[in-house]
Coordinates of C-alpha atoms and ligand atoms in Angstrom, one line a residue:
M1 CA -59.6 60.5 199.6
T2 CA -62.4 59.0 201.8
V3 CA -62.8 59.8 205.5
L4 CA -64.1 57.0 207.9
Y5 CA -65.4 58.1 211.2
K6 CA -65.7 55.3 214.0
A7 CA -66.6 57.2 217.1
D8 CA -70.4 57.7 218.7
P9 CA -72.6 56.6 216.0
V10 CA -75.2 59.6 216.8
R11 CA -72.4 62.4 216.3
G12 CA -71.4 60.5 213.4
A13 CA -75.0 61.1 211.8
Q14 CA -73.9 64.8 212.8
W15 CA -70.5 64.9 211.3
S16 CA -71.9 63.1 208.3
A17 CA -74.3 65.9 207.7
L18 CA -72.0 68.7 208.2
F19 CA -69.4 67.0 205.7
A20 CA -72.3 66.9 203.0
Q21 CA -72.7 70.5 203.6
R22 CA -69.1 71.7 204.1
A23 CA -67.3 69.3 201.7
P24 CA -69.6 67.7 199.5
D25 CA -66.8 66.5 197.3
V26 CA -65.0 64.6 200.4
P27 CA -66.7 61.2 201.1
F28 CA -67.0 60.6 204.4
R29 CA -68.5 57.4 205.9
V30 CA -69.6 56.3 209.5
W31 CA -68.2 53.1 210.6
P32 CA -69.4 50.1 210.4
D33 CA -70.5 51.0 206.7
I34 CA -66.8 51.3 205.3
G35 CA -67.1 50.5 201.9
D36 CA -63.9 49.8 200.1
P37 CA -61.4 50.0 202.4
A38 CA -59.0 50.6 200.2
L39 CA -60.4 54.2 199.2
I40 CA -60.3 55.0 203.2
R41 CA -57.1 57.3 203.4
Y42 CA -58.2 59.4 206.6
L43 CA -59.5 57.8 210.0
V44 CA -61.5 60.1 212.8
A45 CA -62.2 57.7 216.1
W46 CA -62.1 57.7 219.5
H47 CA -61.4 54.1 220.1
P48 CA -60.2 53.0 216.5
G49 CA -59.9 49.0 217.9
D50 CA -57.7 46.9 214.9
L51 CA -59.3 49.1 212.3
V52 CA -56.1 50.8 211.3
Q53 CA -54.5 47.3 210.0
T54 CA -57.3 46.9 208.0
L55 CA -57.0 50.1 206.0
P56 CA -54.2 49.6 204.2
N57 CA -54.4 53.3 202.2
L58 CA -54.4 54.9 205.2
E59 CA -52.5 58.6 205.3
A60 CA -53.4 59.8 208.8
V61 CA -55.1 59.1 212.0
F62 CA -57.4 61.8 213.8
S63 CA -58.3 61.5 217.7
V64 CA -62.4 62.5 217.8
G65 CA -61.2 64.2 221.0
A66 CA -58.3 66.3 222.4
G67 CA -56.6 63.4 224.1
V68 CA -54.9 60.4 222.4
D69 CA -54.5 57.9 225.2
Q70 CA -57.5 55.7 223.9
L71 CA -55.6 55.3 220.8
D72 CA -53.2 52.1 221.1
L73 CA -50.5 54.7 219.7
A74 CA -47.9 51.0 219.5
S75 CA -50.4 49.9 216.9
V76 CA -50.5 52.4 214.5
P77 CA -47.8 51.9 212.2
A78 CA -44.9 54.5 212.4
H79 CA -45.3 56.2 209.2
L80 CA -48.8 57.5 210.0
P81 CA -49.3 60.9 211.6
V82 CA -51.3 61.1 214.8
V83 CA -53.2 64.4 215.4
R84 CA -55.9 65.3 218.6
M85 CA -58.4 67.5 218.0
I86 CA -58.2 71.3 218.5
E87 CA -61.0 72.9 218.0
P88 CA -63.1 75.7 220.0
G89 CA -65.7 74.0 221.4
I90 CA -63.7 71.6 223.7
V91 CA -62.1 74.6 225.2
E92 CA -65.5 76.6 225.7
G93 CA -66.9 73.3 227.5
M94 CA -63.4 73.1 229.8
L95 CA -63.8 76.8 230.8
E96 CA -67.4 76.5 231.9
Y97 CA -66.8 73.4 233.9
V98 CA -63.4 74.4 235.8
S99 CA -64.7 77.8 236.5
E100 CA -67.7 76.3 238.1
A101 CA -65.9 74.0 239.8
V102 CA -63.2 76.6 241.5
L103 CA -65.6 78.9 242.0
A104 CA -67.9 76.3 244.0
I105 CA -64.9 75.3 246.1
H106 CA -63.9 79.1 246.5
R107 CA -67.2 80.3 247.5
D108 CA -67.4 77.0 250.2
L109 CA -70.3 75.3 248.3
F110 CA -69.0 71.9 249.7
D111 CA -69.3 73.0 253.1
Y112 CA -72.5 75.0 252.5
A113 CA -74.4 71.5 251.0
L114 CA -73.2 69.8 254.1
A115 CA -74.8 72.6 256.3
Q116 CA -77.7 72.6 254.1
Q117 CA -78.5 68.7 254.9
A118 CA -78.5 69.6 258.6
R119 CA -80.5 72.7 258.0
A120 CA -77.6 74.7 260.0
W121 CA -77.3 78.6 258.8
K122 CA -73.5 79.1 259.3
P123 CA -71.6 81.8 257.4
L124 CA -68.1 81.4 256.6
P125 CA -65.7 84.0 256.0
L126 CA -65.2 85.1 252.9
T127 CA -62.0 85.1 251.3
P128 CA -60.6 87.5 248.2
A129 CA -60.3 85.5 244.9
S130 CA -56.8 87.2 245.2
A131 CA -55.9 85.2 248.0
R132 CA -56.9 82.1 246.5
R133 CA -54.0 80.1 244.7
V134 CA -55.1 78.4 241.8
G135 CA -52.2 76.0 240.2
V136 CA -53.0 74.4 236.4
L137 CA -51.2 70.9 236.0
G138 CA -50.5 71.1 232.4
L139 CA -50.2 74.6 230.1
G140 CA -51.6 73.1 227.0
M141 CA -54.3 74.2 224.7
L142 CA -57.0 73.5 227.9
G143 CA -54.8 74.8 230.6
V144 CA -53.4 77.8 229.1
A145 CA -57.3 78.9 228.3
V146 CA -58.5 77.8 231.8
L147 CA -55.8 80.4 233.1
E148 CA -56.5 82.6 231.0
R149 CA -60.3 82.7 232.4
L150 CA -59.4 82.1 236.0
R151 CA -57.3 85.6 235.9
I152 CA -60.9 87.2 235.4
F153 CA -61.7 86.1 238.5
G154 CA -58.5 87.5 240.1
F155 CA -57.2 84.1 241.7
D156 CA -53.6 84.1 242.3
C157 CA -52.5 81.9 238.8
A158 CA -49.9 79.4 238.3
G159 CA -49.4 76.6 235.9
W160 CA -46.9 73.5 235.5
S161 CA -45.7 72.2 232.7
R162 CA -42.9 69.5 230.9
S163 CA -41.1 72.3 229.5
A164 CA -40.5 76.0 230.4
H165 CA -43.6 78.8 229.6
T166 CA -44.3 82.3 229.8
L167 CA -47.7 83.5 230.2
E168 CA -48.9 87.0 231.3
G169 CA -50.2 86.9 235.0
V170 CA -49.1 83.3 235.5
R171 CA -46.3 82.2 237.7
C172 CA -45.3 79.1 235.4
Y173 CA -43.5 76.5 236.8
A174 CA -41.6 73.4 235.0
G175 CA -40.4 69.9 235.2
A176 CA -39.5 67.9 238.5
D177 CA -37.2 70.3 240.3
E178 CA -40.3 73.2 240.0
F179 CA -43.1 70.7 241.3
E180 CA -43.0 71.0 244.9
T181 CA -42.7 74.7 244.9
F182 CA -45.8 74.4 242.4
L183 CA -47.3 72.6 244.6
A184 CA -46.6 74.4 247.6
R185 CA -48.1 77.1 246.6
T186 CA -51.4 75.6 245.4
D187 CA -54.7 76.0 247.2
V188 CA -56.8 74.4 244.3
L189 CA -55.0 71.9 242.2
I190 CA -56.6 71.5 238.5
C191 CA -55.3 68.7 236.6
L192 CA -55.5 69.4 232.7
L193 CA -52.7 66.8 232.2
P194 CA -52.8 64.3 229.4
L195 CA -52.4 60.5 230.2
T196 CA -49.0 59.1 229.4
D197 CA -46.2 56.9 231.4
A198 CA -45.0 60.1 233.0
T199 CA -48.4 61.2 234.5
R200 CA -50.1 57.9 234.9
G201 CA -50.6 58.0 239.1
L202 CA -49.3 61.3 239.3
L203 CA -52.0 62.4 241.6
A204 CA -51.1 60.7 244.6
R205 CA -50.1 60.8 248.1
R206 CA -46.6 62.6 247.3
V207 CA -48.7 65.1 245.6
F208 CA -51.4 65.6 248.1
D209 CA -49.1 65.7 251.0
A210 CA -47.2 68.5 249.4
L211 CA -50.0 70.9 248.7
P212 CA -50.9 73.7 251.8
T213 CA -53.8 71.2 254.3
G214 CA -56.6 71.8 253.1
A215 CA -56.4 72.1 249.6
S216 CA -58.7 70.9 246.9
L217 CA -58.5 69.0 243.5
V218 CA -60.1 69.4 240.1
H219 CA -59.4 66.7 238.2
V220 CA -60.2 66.8 234.3
G221 CA -57.3 65.1 232.8
R222 CA -57.8 61.1 232.8
G223 CA -58.8 58.8 235.5
P224 CA -55.4 56.6 235.3
Q225 CA -53.8 59.8 236.8
L226 CA -55.8 59.5 240.0
V227 CA -54.9 57.0 243.2
A228 CA -58.3 56.7 244.5
D229 CA -57.5 55.3 247.6
D230 CA -54.7 58.3 247.9
L231 CA -57.1 60.6 247.6
L232 CA -59.7 58.9 249.8
D233 CA -57.2 58.8 252.6
A234 CA -56.0 62.3 252.2
L235 CA -60.0 63.3 252.5
A236 CA -59.9 61.5 255.6
R237 CA -56.8 62.9 257.0
G238 CA -57.9 66.5 256.1
Q239 CA -54.8 67.5 254.0
L240 CA -57.6 67.5 251.2
R241 CA -60.8 69.5 251.6
S242 CA -62.9 68.2 248.5
A243 CA -62.3 67.1 245.3
V244 CA -64.4 67.3 241.8
L245 CA -63.8 64.6 239.6
D246 CA -64.9 64.7 236.1
V247 CA -62.6 61.5 235.1
T248 CA -62.7 58.0 236.9
D249 CA -60.6 55.1 236.6
P250 CA -62.7 52.8 235.3
E251 CA -65.2 54.8 233.6
P252 CA -68.0 54.3 234.1
L253 CA -67.2 54.3 237.6
P254 CA -68.6 51.1 239.5
P255 CA -71.8 51.8 241.8
D256 CA -70.0 50.3 244.8
H257 CA -67.0 52.3 244.3
P258 CA -66.3 54.6 247.9
L259 CA -66.1 57.7 246.1
W260 CA -69.6 57.9 245.0
T261 CA -70.4 58.4 249.0
Q262 CA -67.6 60.6 250.1
P263 CA -69.5 64.3 250.7
R264 CA -66.5 66.4 249.7
V265 CA -66.3 64.6 246.3
R266 CA -68.2 65.5 243.5
I267 CA -68.3 63.3 240.5
T268 CA -69.4 63.9 236.9
P269 CA -69.7 61.4 234.0
H270 CA -66.3 62.5 232.0
I271 CA -68.6 65.7 230.8
A272 CA -66.5 68.4 231.3
S273 CA -66.5 69.3 227.3
A274 CA -66.4 67.5 224.2
T275 CA -65.7 67.7 220.7
R276 CA -68.5 69.8 219.2
P277 CA -69.1 68.4 215.6
D278 CA -70.0 71.9 214.0
T279 CA -66.7 73.4 215.2
A280 CA -65.0 70.2 214.6
V281 CA -65.7 69.3 211.2
D282 CA -63.8 72.7 210.2
S283 CA -60.7 71.7 212.4
L284 CA -60.5 68.5 210.6
L285 CA -61.2 69.9 207.0
D286 CA -58.4 72.8 207.4
N287 CA -56.1 69.7 208.6
L288 CA -57.0 67.8 205.2
R289 CA -56.5 70.6 203.2
R290 CA -53.0 71.3 205.1
H291 CA -52.0 67.4 204.9
C292 CA -52.8 67.8 200.8
A293 CA -50.8 70.6 200.7
G294 CA -47.8 69.4 202.5
E295 CA -48.0 71.6 205.2
P296 CA -48.0 70.7 209.1
M297 CA -51.4 69.6 210.3
I298 CA -52.4 71.3 213.9
G299 CA -52.3 68.8 216.8
L300 CA -49.9 66.6 215.2
I301 CA -48.8 64.6 218.5
D302 CA -45.3 63.5 219.2
R303 CA -45.2 59.8 219.4
Q304 CA -42.7 59.7 221.9
L305 CA -43.9 61.7 224.4
G306 CA -47.1 60.3 223.6
Y307 CA -49.6 63.5 223.6
Ligands
LIG1 P1 -52.2 69.7 225.3 O1 -51.3 68.8 224.8 O2 -51.9 70.6 224.9 O3 -51.1 70.2 226.7 C1 -50.7 69.1 227.5 C2 -49.7 69.9 228.7 O4 -49.5 69.1 229.5 C3 -48.7 70.6 227.9 O5 -48.1 71.8 228.8 C4 -47.7 69.9 228.7 O6 -46.2 70.4 228.8 C5 -48.1 69.2 229.8 N1 -47.6 67.8 230.1 C6 -47.3 66.7 229.4 N2 -46.6 65.7 230.0 C7 -46.5 66.4 231.2 C8 -45.4 65.8 232.3 N3 -44.9 64.5 232.7 N4 -44.9 66.7 233.3 C9 -45.7 68.4 233.0 N5 -46.3 68.8 232.0 C10 -46.9 67.5 231.1 O7 -53.4 69.0 225.9 P2 -54.8 69.7 226.0 O8 -54.6 71.2 227.0 O9 -55.6 69.8 224.8 O10 -55.7 68.7 226.7 C11 -55.0 68.2 228.4 C12 -55.8 66.8 228.3 O11 -57.0 67.3 228.7 C13 -56.0 65.8 227.5 O12 -55.1 65.1 227.2 C14 -57.1 65.3 228.3 O13 -56.6 64.1 228.6 C15 -57.8 66.3 228.9 N6 -59.4 66.5 228.6 C16 -60.3 66.2 229.2 C17 -61.7 66.4 228.9 C18 -62.5 66.5 229.5 O14 -64.1 66.0 229.2 N7 -62.7 65.6 231.0 C19 -61.8 66.9 227.3 C20 -60.7 67.4 226.8 C21 -59.6 66.9 227.4 P3 -45.3 71.0 227.3 O15 -46.2 72.3 227.3 O16 -44.0 71.4 228.2 O17 -45.1 70.1 226.5
LIG2 C1 -61.5 64.3 224.9 C2 -62.5 64.1 225.9 O1 -60.2 64.2 225.1 O2 -63.6 64.5 225.9 O3 -61.5 65.5 224.0 O4 -62.1 63.7 227.3

């Protein structure tokens, strides 16, 4: 049951060494060294391209990351399960990134960076965390973990998802009917939604205008969920105060894009979190064992919903 890896080659070498240690009986190959295509049973990939069609005995496709939007699901035959990556390394990175971003917004660090440029010593009043209303779009693996972490700081926490959830200490909202109410109580909006037809372009004027004036955005979902012109406009009008963007459309963001020069926008190059090979290999091996035993795999996506 050969596993084929097609993603970052440096990380591929790490995966290969870990497989050799932890599952020496499972042949592991790194693309383009695929050997006999008929022997490949499992593909672990970021952008598989048309590789899937060339592997006649494939039994499952695994995304190397938490999202699956980079896979062209329509090109994966319907009988093949598609599984996303659920592993603790991705969660840890996201907790650090979002905590830092929310605390930077909460403690007015955008204002102090501008004040420093002007050499202005200008203390602002402190707002208690309990008076800062944080709202997370998406209550999945990452959204729930982020809310648990933000609660420790004492923020007033809420989340929004497609279906109804119950989370201790978090006000949960669901579906289109409760979206506006969720937005109206959110000072710091964090996007942790998967990219699907339903979420593409969601972060647009309608949403920004439904937030309290002076709210901020932390976008760690996917670039095409954000309408950049609407964000620039909301910042120019003062409707939004600041934005932390880890994802953009396109990636990389072109050097002449107006977002780069916005003083109240902070951009990072899609590094909020990343799959960690040492923990991801264990998740994959567990799923391979489950698949062989006929048990449900962890992270199996619903192809109708697209996540
Ligand atoms: P999950 O699949 O575990 O959770 C997705 C959540 O989004 C669920 O709560 C789901 O609702 C909700 N959701 C999906 N569609 C809608 C919709 N139309 N309306 C309302 N809610 C919706 O995903 P993860 O938490 O693991 O990851 C989320 C995303 O984070 C990934 O898809 C990826 O895009 C991004 N990501 C970014 C990284 C980065 O470095 N910037 C790193 C890793 C991930 P329900 O619970 O009802 O199904
Ligand atoms: C992921 C990512 O989806 O890194 O895991 O964005």
